């Protein structure tokens, strides 16, 4: 990547670097920028130091803590039983006979979701709210005699049940004849204003980057869209084609083995906005694209960067083969085993799981999906209800041991010695315990640092390797064959500066997932 002197200078001016006190809870009260410039003369060591100290914004941190959020694909495609509509289906086909967004919210809340994102407008251009700027919306349907508003019912239900609200707005629009002309960006801005002005607090705005084969090229005014979102919904995160949350790169539900939150920032001096971006100076220089590599934040990738930024992954997958409901897929809903496996390979690999649960033609989540979600939630609740290391005595090196509760929780975390990138912690479990899951969490409010680690267990008078991994980030989960032991050791083999640990846990999966059936 060619480094722009203008861009680098601007980044340095915009970003004032600040270290977070590792024993302070002030992070939540401070506004921090989540990127840093790389100087032309920076050494490799200096670049790694900068990378180790890039932190999430308050909004990004709160988003990562949610772990599991839901997608709800619902719209004209539900009634035509297609995944990508033509944009010309008769609006009267949209006629849910029993729409109950309250049911959606109850089901998703009971499944452990913290936020739900609705497809307010998909690629076909059909709007689930009565937009003033197009007739291709619910106002032209027979549903509620054209007086209905799915978006309103959705956001009201989510708030009633304590779910945060997100909205998906497809930039690609197969219905609007202005698509591919400058006028379309004005249309998209008008739709954003409606959605972000009339429905209360929105926590995530989801821009899909997809455009089908043969579609007219469109040059979206991304930076103008970002600015409008910041004005109308200052706390909302902009996902996928936005600078706050990135797509993991597949729709399988499986994340990377090595998942860095801090990655190189593509910048272009020509894209620098002349306007003031306030608390979001990154917006005017961010270039949206998909990040598809196997290891996006390796040391080698950092050395050639112009800037680095905190850009966490969202791992999306549908509970069914398709994104929109199709009755022929009722028997193809993912099993409890599959959903649990996806959880361990998304949330358990430092990303947020975005699980799609579509509503059917009635406007309800089907019993097939509910049964799978119920079993999924029961397994996770049963697994993580008891941390078998919570009573442990924790020792670092030759130091006197401390109780687990003295190290972790209430804004406390362990930090390795300064000037070292390796370390170890030994957990005395005060008696033999049997477990098959290990959990690690870094204190990401001071940066993501751990590059490689392994976990050992004490057996027959010596240490034996139990499992290993690379990055940790907000959360890393590892499964293995059940082991019974009284001592466990975490060895951090490599870290960017001194490592931190916000939490460590040992757990036991239920013997059989099938025991948690919907009928219980």
Short mmCIF file of C-alpha atoms in Angstrom, two decimals:
data_model
loop_
_atom_site.label_atom_id
_atom_site.label_comp_id
_atom_site.label_asym_id
_atom_site.label_seq_id
_atom_site.Cartn_x
_atom_site.Cartn_y
_atom_site.Cartn_z
CA UNK A 1 0.00 0.00 0.00
CA UNK A 2 1.34 3.43 -0.92
CA UNK A 3 1.39 5.74 2.04
CA UNK A 4 -0.09 9.17 1.45
CA UNK A 5 1.85 11.87 3.28
CA UNK A 6 -1.30 14.00 3.42
CA UNK A 7 -3.39 11.20 4.83
CA UNK A 8 -0.76 10.16 7.37
CA UNK A 9 -0.39 13.74 8.56
CA UNK A 10 -4.16 14.10 8.91
CA UNK A 11 -4.41 10.89 10.90
CA UNK A 12 -1.72 12.03 13.30
CA UNK A 13 -3.53 15.31 13.80
CA UNK A 14 -6.86 13.63 14.39
CA UNK A 15 -5.72 10.88 16.72
CA UNK A 16 -4.23 11.70 20.11
CA UNK A 17 -2.94 8.45 21.49
CA UNK A 18 -3.93 7.58 25.08
CA UNK A 19 -3.12 4.55 27.20
CA UNK A 20 -5.89 3.19 29.39
CA UNK A 21 -4.97 2.66 33.03
CA UNK A 22 -5.18 -1.16 33.37
CA UNK A 23 -6.90 -0.88 36.77
CA UNK A 24 -9.28 1.92 35.87
CA UNK A 25 -12.98 1.74 34.98
CA UNK A 26 -12.82 5.14 33.27
CA UNK A 27 -12.96 3.59 29.80
CA UNK A 28 -16.74 3.63 29.69
CA UNK A 29 -16.85 7.36 30.40
CA UNK A 30 -14.26 8.46 27.83
CA UNK A 31 -14.63 8.97 24.09
CA UNK A 32 -11.65 7.42 22.30
CA UNK A 33 -10.64 7.22 18.68
CA UNK A 34 -10.03 3.69 17.52
CA UNK A 35 -7.23 4.15 15.03
CA UNK A 36 -3.65 5.28 14.77
CA UNK A 37 -1.38 6.41 11.96
CA UNK A 38 1.83 4.64 11.03
CA UNK A 39 4.73 7.01 10.40
CA UNK A 40 7.03 6.60 7.43
CA UNK A 41 9.99 6.17 9.77
CA UNK A 42 8.30 3.93 12.36
CA UNK A 43 10.28 0.79 13.16
CA UNK A 44 8.67 -2.63 13.29
CA UNK A 45 8.83 -2.51 17.07
CA UNK A 46 7.12 0.87 17.16
CA UNK A 47 4.37 -0.36 14.81
CA UNK A 48 3.66 -3.38 17.03
CA UNK A 49 3.52 -1.11 20.08
CA UNK A 50 0.97 1.08 18.35
CA UNK A 51 -1.07 -1.96 17.29
CA UNK A 52 -1.11 -3.28 20.85
CA UNK A 53 -2.59 -0.03 22.12
CA UNK A 54 -5.40 0.53 19.62
CA UNK A 55 -8.69 0.14 21.50
CA UNK A 56 -12.37 -0.08 20.58
CA UNK A 57 -14.72 2.86 20.91
CA UNK A 58 -17.20 2.63 23.75
CA UNK A 59 -19.90 1.64 21.25
CA UNK A 60 -17.76 -1.10 19.70
CA UNK A 61 -16.90 -2.49 23.11
CA UNK A 62 -20.55 -2.65 24.15
CA UNK A 63 -21.38 -4.29 20.80
CA UNK A 64 -18.73 -7.01 21.25
CA UNK A 65 -20.08 -7.76 24.74
CA UNK A 66 -23.47 -8.70 23.24
CA UNK A 67 -21.93 -11.82 21.62
CA UNK A 68 -25.18 -13.06 19.98
CA UNK A 69 -27.52 -10.92 17.89
CA UNK A 70 -30.29 -11.82 15.47
CA UNK A 71 -31.16 -11.07 11.86
CA UNK A 72 -34.80 -11.19 10.80
CA UNK A 73 -35.19 -11.50 7.03
CA UNK A 74 -38.79 -10.68 6.16
CA UNK A 75 -40.33 -8.94 3.18
CA UNK A 76 -41.65 -9.48 -0.33
CA UNK A 77 -39.24 -12.41 -0.82
CA UNK A 78 -41.07 -14.23 1.98
CA UNK A 79 -44.21 -14.32 -0.15
CA UNK A 80 -42.57 -15.02 -3.52
CA UNK A 81 -40.31 -17.66 -1.90
CA UNK A 82 -37.20 -16.20 -3.48
CA UNK A 83 -33.93 -15.09 -1.92
CA UNK A 84 -33.28 -12.13 -4.24
CA UNK A 85 -36.46 -10.59 -5.62
CA UNK A 86 -36.88 -9.04 -9.04
CA UNK A 87 -38.12 -5.72 -7.68
CA UNK A 88 -41.34 -5.98 -9.68
CA UNK A 89 -43.57 -8.30 -7.64
CA UNK A 90 -47.11 -7.08 -6.99
CA UNK A 91 -47.15 -5.22 -3.62
CA UNK A 92 -50.44 -6.96 -2.80
CA UNK A 93 -48.54 -10.23 -2.48
CA UNK A 94 -47.26 -8.88 0.83
CA UNK A 95 -50.05 -9.90 3.19
CA UNK A 96 -48.97 -11.50 6.51
CA UNK A 97 -52.16 -12.82 8.07
CA UNK A 98 -50.86 -13.01 11.62
CA UNK A 99 -47.88 -10.68 11.88
CA UNK A 100 -46.69 -10.71 15.49
CA UNK A 101 -43.40 -8.90 16.06
CA UNK A 102 -43.94 -9.40 19.77
CA UNK A 103 -43.57 -13.15 19.15
CA UNK A 104 -40.32 -12.52 17.26
CA UNK A 105 -38.91 -10.49 20.14
CA UNK A 106 -39.95 -13.04 22.78
CA UNK A 107 -38.42 -15.92 20.83
CA UNK A 108 -35.15 -14.09 20.17
CA UNK A 109 -34.87 -12.81 23.75
CA UNK A 110 -35.46 -16.35 25.08
CA UNK A 111 -32.72 -17.60 22.76
CA UNK A 112 -30.19 -15.26 24.38
CA UNK A 113 -30.07 -12.61 21.66
CA UNK A 114 -29.23 -9.06 22.70
CA UNK A 115 -30.22 -7.23 19.51
CA UNK A 116 -32.37 -7.89 16.44
CA UNK A 117 -31.78 -6.45 12.96
CA UNK A 118 -34.69 -6.23 10.49
CA UNK A 119 -34.39 -6.16 6.68
CA UNK A 120 -36.26 -2.87 6.32
CA UNK A 121 -35.46 -2.94 2.60
CA UNK A 122 -33.81 -5.82 0.76
CA UNK A 123 -32.36 -5.86 -2.77
CA UNK A 124 -35.84 -5.91 -4.39
CA UNK A 125 -36.45 -2.40 -3.04
CA UNK A 126 -39.72 -3.23 -1.22
CA UNK A 127 -39.92 -1.15 1.96
CA UNK A 128 -41.39 -2.49 5.20
CA UNK A 129 -42.32 1.04 6.25
CA UNK A 130 -44.60 3.52 4.43
CA UNK A 131 -41.81 5.50 2.79
CA UNK A 132 -42.71 8.89 1.34
CA UNK A 133 -40.19 8.39 -1.45
CA UNK A 134 -41.51 5.27 -3.16
CA UNK A 135 -44.82 3.52 -3.69
CA UNK A 136 -43.08 0.15 -3.58
CA UNK A 137 -43.76 -0.38 0.11
CA UNK A 138 -46.29 -1.68 2.61
CA UNK A 139 -48.51 1.34 1.92
CA UNK A 140 -49.32 -0.15 -1.51
CA UNK A 141 -50.17 -3.60 -0.13
CA UNK A 142 -53.48 -5.06 1.02
CA UNK A 143 -51.96 -5.71 4.45
CA UNK A 144 -53.84 -3.50 6.92
CA UNK A 145 -55.30 -1.69 3.90
CA UNK A 146 -51.95 -0.01 3.30
CA UNK A 147 -51.85 1.50 6.79
CA UNK A 148 -49.32 -0.90 8.33
CA UNK A 149 -45.71 -0.33 9.33
CA UNK A 150 -43.61 -3.43 10.02
CA UNK A 151 -40.62 -1.37 11.12
CA UNK A 152 -42.63 0.35 13.83
CA UNK A 153 -44.11 -2.89 15.11
CA UNK A 154 -40.64 -4.44 15.10
CA UNK A 155 -38.87 -1.69 17.03
CA UNK A 156 -41.72 -1.41 19.55
CA UNK A 157 -41.63 -5.15 20.23
CA UNK A 158 -37.84 -5.23 20.58
CA UNK A 159 -37.84 -2.42 23.09
CA UNK A 160 -40.67 -4.03 25.05
CA UNK A 161 -38.56 -7.17 25.49
CA UNK A 162 -35.22 -5.44 26.11
CA UNK A 163 -33.62 -6.03 22.72
CA UNK A 164 -31.51 -3.41 20.99
CA UNK A 165 -32.65 -2.52 17.47
CA UNK A 166 -30.79 -2.67 14.17
CA UNK A 167 -31.98 -1.93 10.64
CA UNK A 168 -30.76 -3.36 7.34
CA UNK A 169 -31.06 -1.07 4.30
CA UNK A 170 -29.88 -2.54 1.01
CA UNK A 171 -27.93 -0.05 -1.13
CA UNK A 172 -28.66 -2.17 -4.21
CA UNK A 173 -32.25 -1.57 -5.32
CA UNK A 174 -33.79 -3.52 -8.22
CA UNK A 175 -37.00 -1.49 -8.21
CA UNK A 176 -35.84 2.12 -8.21
CA UNK A 177 -35.26 3.38 -11.76
CA UNK A 178 -32.77 5.98 -10.52
CA UNK A 179 -30.35 3.28 -9.42
CA UNK A 180 -27.01 3.84 -11.15
CA UNK A 181 -27.50 7.62 -11.39
CA UNK A 182 -26.56 10.44 -8.97
CA UNK A 183 -30.24 10.81 -8.06
CA UNK A 184 -30.23 7.42 -6.38
CA UNK A 185 -27.87 8.56 -3.63
CA UNK A 186 -30.37 11.29 -2.76
CA UNK A 187 -33.08 8.62 -2.60
CA UNK A 188 -30.96 6.47 -0.29
CA UNK A 189 -30.25 9.44 1.96
CA UNK A 190 -33.96 10.20 2.18
CA UNK A 191 -34.69 6.62 3.21
CA UNK A 192 -31.97 6.79 5.87
CA UNK A 193 -33.53 9.97 7.26
CA UNK A 194 -36.90 8.27 7.55
CA UNK A 195 -35.58 5.18 9.28
CA UNK A 196 -33.23 7.00 11.62
CA UNK A 197 -35.56 9.86 12.54
CA UNK A 198 -38.92 8.18 13.12
CA UNK A 199 -38.25 5.01 15.12
CA UNK A 200 -36.26 5.98 18.18
CA UNK A 201 -32.80 4.73 19.08
CA UNK A 202 -31.13 2.50 16.47
CA UNK A 203 -28.01 0.61 17.54
CA UNK A 204 -26.76 -0.80 14.24
CA UNK A 205 -27.19 0.23 10.59
CA UNK A 206 -26.43 -2.68 8.25
CA UNK A 207 -25.27 -1.87 4.70
CA UNK A 208 -24.99 -4.94 2.47
CA UNK A 209 -22.17 -4.74 -0.07
CA UNK A 210 -23.79 -7.20 -2.48
CA UNK A 211 -24.77 -6.28 -6.01
CA UNK A 212 -25.90 -9.02 -8.37
CA UNK A 213 -24.26 -9.99 -11.68
CA UNK A 214 -25.21 -7.62 -14.47
CA UNK A 215 -26.44 -4.90 -12.09
CA UNK A 216 -25.74 -1.33 -13.10
CA UNK A 217 -22.64 0.12 -11.41
CA UNK A 218 -23.37 2.53 -8.59
CA UNK A 219 -21.00 4.91 -6.87
CA UNK A 220 -22.46 5.28 -3.40
CA UNK A 221 -21.78 8.46 -1.45
CA UNK A 222 -20.63 6.45 1.57
CA UNK A 223 -19.05 9.31 3.48
CA UNK A 224 -22.21 11.39 3.20
CA UNK A 225 -24.26 8.43 4.41
CA UNK A 226 -21.95 7.94 7.38
CA UNK A 227 -22.19 11.62 8.28
CA UNK A 228 -25.99 11.52 8.22
CA UNK A 229 -26.08 8.42 10.43
CA UNK A 230 -23.75 10.05 12.96
CA UNK A 231 -26.00 13.13 13.05
CA UNK A 232 -29.25 11.23 13.50
CA UNK A 233 -28.07 8.21 15.51
CA UNK A 234 -24.72 9.14 17.10
CA UNK A 235 -24.44 5.86 19.04
CA UNK A 236 -25.26 3.55 16.12
CA UNK A 237 -22.61 1.28 14.65
CA UNK A 238 -22.33 1.11 10.85
CA UNK A 239 -21.78 -2.45 9.72
CA UNK A 240 -20.24 -4.24 6.73
CA UNK A 241 -19.92 -1.33 4.26
CA UNK A 242 -19.26 0.92 7.24
CA UNK A 243 -16.24 1.71 9.42
CA UNK A 244 -17.41 0.18 12.72
CA UNK A 245 -18.14 -3.53 12.13
CA UNK A 246 -16.85 -5.78 9.35
CA UNK A 247 -18.25 -8.87 7.69
CA UNK A 248 -16.23 -11.95 8.63
CA UNK A 249 -16.07 -12.97 4.97
CA UNK A 250 -18.38 -16.00 4.73
CA UNK A 251 -22.02 -16.78 5.50
CA UNK A 252 -21.19 -20.12 7.11
CA UNK A 253 -21.19 -18.97 10.74
CA UNK A 254 -17.55 -20.00 11.12
CA UNK A 255 -14.85 -17.46 11.91
CA UNK A 256 -11.10 -17.50 11.52
CA UNK A 257 -8.69 -19.42 13.72
CA UNK A 258 -6.72 -16.20 14.01
CA UNK A 259 -9.02 -13.18 14.36
CA UNK A 260 -7.49 -9.78 14.99
CA UNK A 261 -9.64 -6.76 15.80
CA UNK A 262 -6.78 -4.43 14.87
CA UNK A 263 -6.13 -4.49 11.13
CA UNK A 264 -4.64 -2.18 8.47
CA UNK A 265 -6.83 0.75 7.46
CA UNK A 266 -7.10 1.48 3.75
CA UNK A 267 -6.88 5.24 3.25
CA UNK A 268 -6.75 7.50 0.23
CA UNK A 269 -5.85 11.16 0.38
CA UNK A 270 -8.41 11.94 -2.31
CA UNK A 271 -11.20 10.66 -0.07
CA UNK A 272 -10.47 13.03 2.78
CA UNK A 273 -13.57 15.07 3.61
CA UNK A 274 -13.21 18.83 3.83
CA UNK A 275 -16.01 18.90 6.40
CA UNK A 276 -15.71 18.49 10.14
CA UNK A 277 -16.49 14.93 11.22
CA UNK A 278 -16.61 15.65 14.93
CA UNK A 279 -16.25 12.54 17.04
CA UNK A 280 -15.84 10.30 13.98
CA UNK A 281 -12.82 11.57 11.99
CA UNK A 282 -12.25 8.04 10.65
CA UNK A 283 -15.45 8.20 8.58
CA UNK A 284 -14.13 10.61 5.95
CA UNK A 285 -11.08 8.51 5.06
CA UNK A 286 -12.49 4.98 5.42
CA UNK A 287 -12.76 3.00 2.17
CA UNK A 288 -15.44 0.26 2.39
CA UNK A 289 -14.50 -3.20 1.15
CA UNK A 290 -14.73 -6.83 2.21
CA UNK A 291 -11.84 -8.33 4.17
CA UNK A 292 -11.39 -11.92 3.04
CA UNK A 293 -7.89 -13.03 4.11
CA UNK A 294 -7.15 -15.85 6.54
CA UNK A 295 -5.19 -13.63 8.94
CA UNK A 296 -5.99 -9.95 8.54
CA UNK A 297 -3.87 -8.56 11.35
CA UNK A 298 -0.58 -10.47 11.17
CA UNK A 299 2.62 -8.62 11.94
CA UNK A 300 3.64 -8.64 8.29
CA UNK A 301 0.36 -6.99 7.28
CA UNK A 302 0.84 -4.28 9.90
CA UNK A 303 4.35 -3.36 8.78
CA UNK A 304 3.17 -2.20 5.34
CA UNK A 305 0.10 -0.28 6.59
CA UNK A 306 -0.47 3.47 6.56
CA UNK A 307 -2.77 3.27 9.57
CA UNK A 308 -4.37 0.73 11.89
CA UNK A 309 -7.89 0.64 13.29
CA UNK A 310 -10.19 -1.41 15.50
CA UNK A 311 -12.56 -3.25 13.15
CA UNK A 312 -14.23 -6.26 14.84
CA UNK A 313 -15.86 -9.11 12.92
CA UNK A 314 -19.54 -10.00 12.69
CA UNK A 315 -20.14 -13.63 11.69
CA UNK A 316 -23.49 -14.07 9.95
CA UNK A 317 -25.36 -17.28 9.18
CA UNK A 318 -28.97 -18.32 8.67
CA UNK A 319 -30.70 -20.96 10.78
CA UNK A 320 -31.99 -22.30 7.44
CA UNK A 321 -30.32 -22.86 4.06
CA UNK A 322 -31.89 -19.61 2.80
CA UNK A 323 -32.13 -16.17 4.36
CA UNK A 324 -35.85 -15.71 3.71
CA UNK A 325 -38.45 -18.23 4.84
CA UNK A 326 -39.23 -21.08 2.46
CA UNK A 327 -41.64 -23.79 3.60
CA UNK A 328 -39.62 -26.43 1.75
CA UNK A 329 -36.76 -25.79 4.22
CA UNK A 330 -38.75 -26.55 7.37
CA UNK A 331 -36.95 -29.87 7.74
CA UNK A 332 -33.55 -28.30 7.00
CA UNK A 333 -33.33 -26.04 10.05
CA UNK A 334 -29.93 -26.31 11.69
CA UNK A 335 -29.79 -28.77 14.56
CA UNK A 336 -28.89 -27.88 18.13
CA UNK A 337 -25.49 -29.52 17.60
CA UNK A 338 -24.87 -27.37 14.52
CA UNK A 339 -25.88 -24.16 16.28
CA UNK A 340 -23.67 -24.94 19.27
CA UNK A 341 -20.77 -25.68 16.94
CA UNK A 342 -21.37 -22.36 15.17
CA UNK A 343 -21.36 -20.54 18.52
CA UNK A 344 -17.97 -21.99 19.44
CA UNK A 345 -16.60 -21.06 16.02
CA UNK A 346 -17.94 -17.49 15.97
CA UNK A 347 -18.30 -16.05 19.48
CA UNK A 348 -15.60 -18.51 20.52
CA UNK A 349 -13.26 -17.08 17.90
CA UNK A 350 -13.51 -13.40 18.78
CA UNK A 351 -16.50 -12.34 16.69
CA UNK A 352 -20.16 -11.51 17.25
CA UNK A 353 -22.63 -14.13 15.97
CA UNK A 354 -25.40 -12.70 13.76
CA UNK A 355 -27.94 -15.52 13.47
CA UNK A 356 -30.73 -15.10 10.96
CA UNK A 357 -34.19 -16.34 12.01
CA UNK A 358 -36.71 -15.52 9.24
CA UNK A 359 -40.43 -15.02 9.76
CA UNK A 360 -42.86 -17.04 7.65
CA UNK A 361 -45.82 -15.92 5.48
CA UNK A 362 -48.02 -15.60 8.53
CA UNK A 363 -45.54 -13.17 10.02
CA UNK A 364 -44.38 -15.60 12.70
CA UNK A 365 -41.19 -17.46 13.54
CA UNK A 366 -41.97 -21.12 12.87
CA UNK A 367 -42.04 -23.89 15.48
CA UNK A 368 -39.15 -25.61 13.69
CA UNK A 369 -36.90 -22.61 14.28
CA UNK A 370 -38.14 -22.09 17.84
CA UNK A 371 -37.34 -25.68 18.79
CA UNK A 372 -33.76 -25.37 17.49
CA UNK A 373 -33.24 -22.00 19.20
CA UNK A 374 -34.61 -23.31 22.48
CA UNK A 375 -32.28 -26.30 22.50
CA UNK A 376 -29.33 -24.10 21.51
CA UNK A 377 -29.94 -21.69 24.37
CA UNK A 378 -30.43 -24.49 26.91
CA UNK A 379 -27.10 -26.07 26.00
CA UNK A 380 -25.22 -22.78 26.35
CA UNK A 381 -26.98 -21.90 29.59
CA UNK A 382 -26.23 -25.33 31.04
CA UNK A 383 -22.61 -25.27 29.87
CA UNK A 384 -21.65 -21.81 31.12
CA UNK A 385 -23.69 -21.71 34.33
CA UNK A 386 -20.77 -23.02 36.43
CA UNK A 387 -17.18 -21.85 36.03
CA UNK A 388 -15.13 -24.66 37.56
CA UNK A 389 -12.14 -22.36 38.03
CA UNK A 390 -13.99 -19.60 39.93
CA UNK A 391 -12.72 -20.83 43.31
CA UNK A 392 -9.15 -21.36 42.10
CA UNK A 393 -6.00 -19.95 43.62
CA UNK A 394 -4.11 -18.22 40.80
CA UNK A 395 -0.34 -17.93 40.75
CA UNK A 396 1.97 -16.04 38.44
CA UNK A 397 5.56 -17.27 38.48
CA UNK A 398 6.79 -17.64 42.05
CA UNK A 399 4.33 -15.14 43.47
CA UNK A 400 1.96 -15.99 46.29
CA UNK A 401 -1.38 -17.11 44.91
CA UNK A 402 -4.46 -14.89 44.82
CA UNK A 403 -8.10 -15.92 44.86
CA UNK A 404 -9.68 -15.94 41.41
CA UNK A 405 -12.18 -13.24 42.43
CA UNK A 406 -9.32 -10.92 43.41
CA UNK A 407 -8.01 -10.95 39.82
CA UNK A 408 -11.11 -10.99 37.63
CA UNK A 409 -14.41 -9.08 37.70
CA UNK A 410 -15.62 -5.61 38.71
CA UNK A 411 -13.26 -3.89 36.25
CA UNK A 412 -10.29 -5.91 37.52
CA UNK A 413 -8.03 -7.90 35.26
CA UNK A 414 -4.62 -9.48 35.24
CA UNK A 415 -1.80 -7.80 33.37
CA UNK A 416 1.53 -9.46 32.67
CA UNK A 417 4.77 -7.79 33.73
CA UNK A 418 5.91 -4.80 31.69
CA UNK A 419 8.61 -5.34 29.09
CA UNK A 420 7.67 -8.97 28.51
CA UNK A 421 5.64 -10.64 25.77
CA UNK A 422 5.43 -14.07 27.41
CA UNK A 423 3.87 -15.12 30.68
CA UNK A 424 1.96 -17.86 32.48
CA UNK A 425 -0.74 -18.31 35.09
CA UNK A 426 -1.32 -21.43 37.16
CA UNK A 427 -4.81 -22.26 38.47
CA UNK A 428 -5.01 -24.46 41.56
CA UNK A 429 -8.59 -25.79 41.38
CA UNK A 430 -8.59 -26.89 45.05
CA UNK A 431 -9.48 -30.45 44.18
CA UNK A 432 -10.02 -32.47 41.02
CA UNK A 433 -12.47 -31.09 38.48
CA UNK A 434 -13.67 -32.54 35.17
CA UNK A 435 -14.16 -30.19 32.21
CA UNK A 436 -14.00 -30.09 28.40
CA UNK A 437 -14.19 -26.35 27.61
CA UNK A 438 -11.73 -23.54 28.30
CA UNK A 439 -12.52 -19.83 27.96
CA UNK A 440 -10.10 -16.92 27.71
CA UNK A 441 -10.91 -13.21 27.50
CA UNK A 442 -8.48 -10.36 27.02
CA UNK A 443 -9.03 -6.91 28.48
CA UNK A 444 -9.64 -5.37 25.05
CA UNK A 445 -10.20 -1.90 26.52
CA UNK A 446 -6.40 -1.70 26.62
CA UNK A 447 -5.92 -3.47 23.29
CA UNK A 448 -5.74 -6.95 21.75
CA UNK A 449 -2.31 -8.45 22.31
CA UNK A 450 -2.11 -12.25 22.70
CA UNK A 451 -0.69 -13.93 19.59
CA UNK A 452 -0.21 -17.51 20.75
CA UNK A 453 -0.99 -19.55 23.86
CA UNK A 454 -1.52 -23.06 25.16
CA UNK A 455 -3.25 -24.62 28.16
CA UNK A 456 -1.69 -27.45 30.18
CA UNK A 457 -3.11 -29.77 32.83
CA UNK A 458 -1.31 -31.56 35.67
CA UNK A 459 -1.21 -35.35 35.28
CA UNK A 460 0.90 -37.97 37.03
CA UNK A 461 3.39 -35.47 38.38
CA UNK A 462 3.90 -33.41 35.23
CA UNK A 463 2.34 -30.91 32.84
CA UNK A 464 0.65 -32.13 29.67
CA UNK A 465 -0.63 -29.92 26.84
CA UNK A 466 -4.43 -29.80 26.74
CA UNK A 467 -5.18 -27.32 23.95
CA UNK A 468 -3.72 -24.32 22.15
CA UNK A 469 -4.67 -21.28 20.10
CA UNK A 470 -3.51 -18.05 18.55
CA UNK A 471 -5.58 -14.90 19.07
CA UNK A 472 -7.94 -14.38 22.00
CA UNK A 473 -9.54 -10.92 21.80
CA UNK A 474 -12.89 -10.44 23.51
CA UNK A 475 -13.46 -14.19 23.84
CA UNK A 476 -11.81 -17.46 22.86
CA UNK A 477 -13.46 -20.84 23.51
CA UNK A 478 -11.74 -24.20 23.07
CA UNK A 479 -13.23 -27.69 23.29
CA UNK A 480 -11.37 -30.92 23.96
CA UNK A 481 -11.92 -34.39 25.36
CA UNK A 482 -12.95 -34.29 29.04
CA UNK A 483 -10.03 -34.14 31.44
CA UNK A 484 -9.94 -34.55 35.22
CA UNK A 485 -7.27 -32.62 37.08
CA UNK A 486 -6.61 -30.34 40.04
CA UNK A 487 -4.25 -27.91 38.30
CA UNK A 488 -4.29 -26.00 35.02
CA UNK A 489 -1.68 -23.72 33.52
CA UNK A 490 -2.16 -21.02 30.89
CA UNK A 491 1.04 -20.30 28.98
CA UNK A 492 1.14 -17.19 26.79
CA UNK A 493 3.86 -17.91 24.27
CA UNK A 494 3.71 -14.62 22.36
CA UNK A 495 2.08 -11.25 22.90
CA UNK A 496 2.24 -7.72 21.55
CA UNK A 497 3.59 -6.02 24.68
CA UNK A 498 2.59 -7.43 28.06
CA UNK A 499 -0.55 -9.60 27.82
CA UNK A 500 -3.78 -9.05 29.74
CA UNK A 501 -6.53 -11.42 30.85
CA UNK A 502 -10.01 -10.25 31.82
CA UNK A 503 -11.41 -13.70 32.45
CA UNK A 504 -10.54 -17.40 32.42
CA UNK A 505 -13.00 -20.25 32.76
CA UNK A 506 -13.32 -24.03 32.70
CA UNK A 507 -16.67 -25.60 31.85
CA UNK A 508 -18.38 -28.89 31.06
CA UNK A 509 -20.70 -29.43 28.10
CA UNK A 510 -23.90 -31.43 28.74
CA UNK A 511 -23.55 -35.11 27.87
CA UNK A 512 -26.27 -35.03 25.23
CA UNK A 513 -27.69 -31.92 23.60
CA UNK A 514 -30.85 -33.81 22.68
CA UNK A 515 -31.93 -33.90 26.33
CA UNK A 516 -32.77 -30.20 26.04
CA UNK A 517 -35.78 -30.64 23.77
CA UNK A 518 -38.42 -27.99 23.18
CA UNK A 519 -40.99 -30.18 24.91
CA UNK A 520 -39.25 -29.98 28.29
#
